Short mmCIF file of C-alpha atoms in Angstrom, two decimals:
data_model
loop_
_atom_site.label_atom_id
_atom_site.label_comp_id
_atom_site.label_asym_id
_atom_site.label_seq_id
_atom_site.Cartn_x
_atom_site.Cartn_y
_atom_site.Cartn_z
CA UNK J 325 0.13 0.05 -0.12
CA UNK J 326 2.99 2.40 0.30
CA UNK J 327 3.42 2.53 -3.31
CA UNK J 328 -0.33 2.79 -4.20
CA UNK J 329 -0.90 5.46 -1.80
CA UNK J 330 2.21 7.46 -3.06
CA UNK J 331 3.94 7.35 0.54
CA UNK J 332 7.49 8.72 -0.81
CA UNK J 333 9.35 8.10 2.37
CA UNK J 334 8.49 4.58 2.66
CA UNK J 335 9.20 4.19 -1.04
CA UNK J 336 12.65 5.37 -0.77
CA UNK J 337 13.22 3.12 2.39
CA UNK J 338 12.09 0.12 0.59
CA UNK J 339 14.23 0.73 -2.47
CA UNK J 340 17.50 1.23 -0.26
CA UNK J 341 16.96 -1.58 2.16
CA UNK J 342 16.24 -3.77 -0.76
CA UNK J 343 19.41 -2.77 -2.67
CA UNK J 344 21.55 -2.70 0.39
CA UNK J 345 20.18 -6.26 1.12
CA UNK J 346 20.71 -7.42 -2.51
CA UNK J 347 24.28 -5.98 -2.60
CA UNK J 348 25.34 -7.60 0.80
CA UNK J 349 23.93 -11.07 -0.43
CA UNK J 350 26.07 -10.90 -3.72
CA UNK J 351 29.37 -9.75 -1.71
CA UNK J 352 29.00 -12.50 0.69
CA UNK J 353 28.08 -15.09 -1.92
CA UNK J 354 31.37 -14.19 -3.93
CA UNK J 355 33.88 -13.70 -0.85
CA UNK J 356 32.33 -16.09 1.69
CA UNK J 357 35.55 -18.14 2.22
CA UNK J 358 38.33 -15.86 1.09
CA UNK J 359 39.20 -12.13 0.09
CA UNK J 360 40.73 -12.53 -3.34
CA UNK J 361 40.19 -9.63 -5.79
CA UNK J 362 38.26 -11.51 -8.12
CA UNK J 363 35.44 -8.86 -9.33
CA UNK J 364 37.21 -5.34 -9.29
CA UNK J 365 34.56 -3.60 -11.29
CA UNK J 366 31.71 -5.14 -9.32
CA UNK J 367 33.52 -3.80 -6.08
CA UNK J 368 33.93 -0.17 -7.54
CA UNK J 369 30.16 -0.34 -8.07
CA UNK J 370 29.29 -2.12 -4.71
CA UNK J 371 31.12 0.32 -2.55
CA UNK J 372 29.35 3.17 -4.07
CA UNK J 373 26.20 1.41 -3.24
CA UNK J 374 27.31 0.94 0.36
CA UNK J 375 28.11 4.49 0.90
CA UNK J 376 24.67 5.61 -0.72
CA UNK J 377 22.45 2.91 1.22
CA UNK J 378 24.02 3.86 4.45
CA UNK J 379 22.83 7.37 4.19
CA UNK J 380 19.76 6.86 2.04
CA UNK J 381 18.24 4.23 4.84
CA UNK J 382 18.38 7.00 7.39
CA UNK J 383 17.33 9.75 5.21
CA UNK J 384 14.12 7.64 4.09
CA UNK J 385 13.43 7.21 7.73
CA UNK J 386 13.85 10.77 8.47
CA UNK J 387 11.13 11.52 5.69
CA UNK J 388 8.83 9.12 7.29
CA UNK J 389 9.29 10.50 10.68
CA UNK J 390 8.43 13.96 9.27
CA UNK J 391 5.46 12.97 7.49
CA UNK J 392 3.97 11.20 10.71
CA UNK J 393 4.95 14.37 12.81
CA UNK J 394 3.21 16.59 10.31
CA UNK J 395 -0.01 14.36 10.48
CA UNK J 396 -0.45 14.85 14.17
CA UNK J 397 0.92 18.57 14.35
CA UNK J 398 -1.65 21.22 15.61
CA UNK J 399 -1.29 22.93 12.43
CA UNK J 400 -1.89 20.02 10.12
CA UNK J 401 -4.65 20.45 7.29
CA UNK J 402 -5.98 18.19 5.01
CA UNK J 403 -3.10 17.39 2.00
CA UNK J 404 -4.13 18.81 -1.38
CA UNK J 405 -2.59 17.30 -4.40
CA UNK J 406 -0.13 20.07 -4.48
CA UNK J 407 0.86 19.48 -0.99
CA UNK J 408 1.57 15.73 -1.78
CA UNK J 409 3.61 16.85 -4.69
CA UNK J 410 5.74 19.08 -2.67
CA UNK J 411 6.13 16.38 0.22
CA UNK J 412 7.27 13.95 -2.55
CA UNK J 413 9.61 16.02 -4.25
CA UNK J 414 11.10 16.87 -0.88
CA UNK J 415 11.54 13.12 0.17
CA UNK J 416 12.98 12.21 -3.13
CA UNK J 417 15.41 14.95 -2.96
CA UNK J 418 16.49 14.12 0.54
CA UNK J 419 16.38 10.43 0.51
CA UNK J 420 18.09 10.02 -3.13
CA UNK J 421 19.79 13.35 -3.68
CA UNK J 422 21.96 13.36 -0.61
CA UNK J 423 23.15 9.97 -1.12
CA UNK J 424 23.74 10.22 -4.89
CA UNK J 425 25.73 13.27 -4.24
CA UNK J 426 27.89 11.69 -1.62
CA UNK J 427 28.45 8.89 -4.12
CA UNK J 428 29.38 11.19 -6.73
CA UNK J 429 32.08 13.07 -4.54
CA UNK J 430 33.44 9.73 -3.04
CA UNK J 431 36.53 9.90 -5.26
CA UNK J 432 37.53 13.24 -3.70
CA UNK J 433 38.33 11.29 -0.31
CA UNK J 434 38.94 7.90 -1.73
CA UNK J 435 42.66 6.92 -1.15
CA UNK J 436 42.36 3.27 -2.73
CA UNK J 437 39.60 1.81 -4.79
CA UNK J 438 38.44 -0.58 -2.09
CA UNK J 439 39.21 -3.09 0.67
CA UNK J 440 38.07 -6.64 0.70
CA UNK J 441 36.83 -8.47 3.69
CA UNK J 442 36.20 -12.15 4.10
CA UNK J 443 32.87 -13.05 4.58
CA UNK J 444 31.79 -9.44 3.68
CA UNK J 445 33.16 -8.49 0.55
CA UNK J 446 33.92 -4.94 -0.71
CA UNK J 447 34.29 -2.09 1.33
CA UNK J 448 35.12 1.64 1.42
CA UNK J 449 38.51 2.99 2.29
CA UNK J 450 38.78 6.54 3.55
CA UNK J 451 41.49 8.77 5.16
CA UNK J 452 40.45 11.38 7.90
CA UNK J 453 40.19 14.43 6.06
CA UNK J 454 37.65 17.27 5.95
CA UNK J 455 35.83 15.78 3.00
CA UNK J 456 35.42 12.47 4.52
CA UNK J 457 33.82 14.11 7.61
CA UNK J 458 31.37 16.41 5.35
CA UNK J 459 30.87 13.95 2.84
CA UNK J 460 30.27 10.49 4.59
CA UNK J 461 30.65 10.56 8.59
CA UNK J 462 28.23 13.54 9.32
CA UNK J 463 25.03 12.45 7.42
CA UNK J 464 24.11 9.11 9.10
CA UNK J 465 24.01 10.45 12.74
CA UNK J 466 22.56 13.68 11.38
CA UNK J 467 19.57 11.94 9.71
CA UNK J 468 19.11 9.62 12.68
CA UNK J 469 19.12 12.24 15.32
CA UNK J 470 16.51 14.32 13.39
CA UNK J 471 14.37 11.41 12.85
CA UNK J 472 14.34 10.66 16.45
CA UNK J 473 13.43 14.30 17.34
CA UNK J 474 10.40 14.14 14.81
CA UNK J 475 9.50 10.51 16.44
CA UNK J 476 9.65 12.05 20.05
CA UNK J 477 7.35 14.80 18.92
CA UNK J 478 4.97 12.29 17.11
CA UNK J 479 4.76 10.30 20.61
CA UNK J 480 4.28 13.11 22.53
CA UNK J 481 1.23 14.47 20.23
CA UNK J 482 -0.17 10.98 20.19
CA UNK J 483 -0.18 10.65 24.17
CA UNK J 484 -1.51 14.29 24.86
CA UNK J 485 -4.29 14.01 21.93
CA UNK J 486 -4.93 10.05 21.75
CA UNK J 487 -8.69 10.86 21.87
CA UNK J 488 -8.25 12.88 18.55
CA UNK J 489 -5.87 10.58 16.92
CA UNK J 490 -8.38 8.94 14.64
CA UNK J 491 -10.18 12.19 13.46
CA UNK J 492 -6.46 13.81 12.97
CA UNK J 493 -5.23 10.89 10.61
CA UNK J 494 -8.69 10.71 8.72
CA UNK J 495 -8.67 14.71 8.38
CA UNK J 496 -5.31 14.55 6.67
CA UNK J 497 -6.67 12.94 3.48
CA UNK J 498 -3.31 11.27 3.05
CA UNK J 499 -4.50 7.58 2.18
CA UNK J 500 -3.53 6.66 5.82
CA UNK J 501 -5.97 4.77 7.94
CA UNK J 502 -5.53 4.72 11.91
CA UNK J 503 -4.04 0.87 11.27
CA UNK J 504 -1.83 2.05 8.49
CA UNK J 505 -0.45 5.17 10.48
CA UNK J 506 0.37 2.65 13.34
CA UNK J 507 2.14 0.33 11.24
CA UNK J 508 4.17 3.10 9.59
CA UNK J 509 4.79 4.48 13.09
CA UNK J 510 6.21 1.16 14.51
CA UNK J 511 8.22 0.87 11.42
CA UNK J 512 9.94 4.16 12.08
CA UNK J 513 10.40 3.86 15.58
CA UNK J 514 11.62 0.08 15.50
CA UNK J 515 14.10 1.02 12.82
CA UNK J 516 15.25 3.90 14.69
CA UNK J 517 15.95 2.01 17.94
CA UNK J 518 18.37 -0.22 15.91
CA UNK J 519 19.57 2.35 13.35
CA UNK J 520 20.43 5.27 15.97
CA UNK J 521 22.97 3.39 18.19
CA UNK J 522 24.23 1.74 15.18
CA UNK J 523 24.54 4.98 13.24
CA UNK J 524 26.62 6.52 16.36
CA UNK J 525 28.47 3.22 16.89
CA UNK J 526 29.35 2.90 13.25
CA UNK J 527 30.65 6.37 12.98
CA UNK J 528 32.83 6.07 16.10
CA UNK J 529 34.49 2.84 14.68
CA UNK J 530 34.86 4.41 11.20
CA UNK J 531 36.64 7.27 12.77
CA UNK J 532 39.00 5.17 14.86
CA UNK J 533 39.78 3.00 11.89
CA UNK J 534 40.59 5.79 9.48
CA UNK J 535 43.39 7.09 11.73
CA UNK J 536 44.51 10.37 12.62
CA UNK J 537 43.07 13.53 11.07
CA UNK J 538 45.27 14.94 7.87
CA UNK J 539 45.05 18.26 6.09
CA UNK J 540 43.25 17.29 2.72
CA UNK J 541 45.56 17.39 -0.29
CA UNK J 542 44.39 16.29 -3.70
CA UNK J 543 47.92 15.62 -4.74
CA UNK J 544 48.85 13.76 -1.69
CA UNK J 545 45.86 11.43 -2.33
CA UNK J 546 45.37 11.01 -6.09
CA UNK J 547 48.72 12.07 -7.49
CA UNK J 548 50.20 9.20 -9.26
CA UNK J 549 54.08 10.72 -8.73
CA UNK J 550 53.62 12.24 -4.98
CA UNK J 551 50.81 10.53 -3.62
CA UNK J 552 51.67 8.04 -0.58
CA UNK J 553 48.77 5.62 -1.81
CA UNK J 554 48.71 3.52 -4.74
CA UNK J 555 44.64 3.94 -5.80
CA UNK J 556 44.61 0.61 -7.59
CA UNK J 557 45.77 -1.15 -4.26
CA UNK J 558 43.20 -3.56 -2.70
CA UNK J 559 43.47 -3.25 0.96
CA UNK J 560 42.52 -5.88 3.66
CA UNK J 561 40.34 -4.53 6.67
CA UNK J 562 41.57 -4.54 10.04
CA UNK J 563 40.24 -7.21 12.75
CA UNK J 564 38.41 -4.56 14.58
CA UNK J 565 36.34 -4.01 11.35
CA UNK J 566 35.69 -7.57 10.60
CA UNK J 567 34.07 -8.06 14.11
CA UNK J 568 31.67 -5.29 13.22
CA UNK J 569 30.59 -6.04 9.95
CA UNK J 570 28.18 -8.99 10.86
CA UNK J 571 26.27 -6.94 13.09
CA UNK J 572 25.44 -4.34 10.39
CA UNK J 573 24.66 -7.27 7.75
CA UNK J 574 21.79 -8.53 10.49
CA UNK J 575 20.42 -5.02 10.92
CA UNK J 576 20.00 -4.79 7.24
CA UNK J 577 18.43 -8.03 6.86
CA UNK J 578 16.06 -7.41 9.73
CA UNK J 579 15.16 -3.90 8.07
CA UNK J 580 14.27 -5.76 4.99
CA UNK J 581 11.91 -7.97 6.73
CA UNK J 582 10.45 -5.16 8.68
CA UNK J 583 10.11 -2.77 5.98
CA UNK J 584 8.35 -5.18 3.33
CA UNK J 585 5.05 -4.65 5.50
CA UNK J 586 2.72 -7.21 7.06
CA UNK J 587 -0.71 -5.81 6.50
CA UNK J 588 -3.40 -7.60 4.34
CA UNK J 589 -2.88 -5.08 1.35
CA UNK J 590 0.71 -5.95 1.23
CA UNK J 591 0.19 -9.66 1.19
CA UNK J 592 -2.25 -9.21 -1.42
CA UNK J 593 -0.02 -6.98 -3.61
CA UNK J 594 2.68 -9.64 -3.10
CA UNK J 595 0.44 -12.55 -4.32
CA UNK J 596 -0.46 -10.24 -7.46
CA UNK J 597 3.17 -9.84 -8.19
CA UNK J 598 3.81 -13.39 -7.96
CA UNK J 599 0.92 -14.21 -10.11
CA UNK J 600 1.98 -12.05 -13.04
CA UNK J 601 5.63 -13.19 -12.72
CA UNK J 602 4.17 -16.85 -13.20
CA UNK J 603 2.04 -15.86 -16.04
#
């Protein structure tokens, strides 16, 4: 029902979770028992997907939390067609625009092509410079914190005005029923319970792995003559990072199962897609 009702934030969330899970599955299948550089072109694409999905999932859940907060806001009015269009443009710009921008600028702070981890596959390499902080590390905790604030506000409004909750949802004209609102809220809150600690923890781990802060220099990183790093070199990740990657993989799988939806309409749409595929 997320697609049929045009719920842009949830659509973006489903896209990024599905793409991240597919990327993780392919990486694990290819490198489940070694760390040989057998698919360099695939790794070039895979690490871009990892960067984009890491930010895109949290940006999407931020859009979902913002939408729920707007529904219960005292200033909320019935959504018109132009309101829904503006919300969709904002959501897609945030959930796709920011990740794609970071993916495009990855080369600026990329010292080597990629690293390969046994049982995990291709992974991003980075140096601690200001572009790394601006384009990679700052976005996950920023979106997670903003989504948490919106979620806390939503819970506060629901507790304070629980008697008018059904009327507020119906008056928004957003194709949301009370049950759908509750399911979307549970999705948002449950994901944030996992994503917020992981965003902070993952950022701390990444900061510790990238080492001390360096003054950014394009020549230092990318010049084939003066650079201290061979861009085509394939790194092996540290043991500290190998202990962490399994937790991130489990979170992606859990989020993939959760974001799919379990309502009657979701099951009906799944059956329709299955019939069309077998026809």
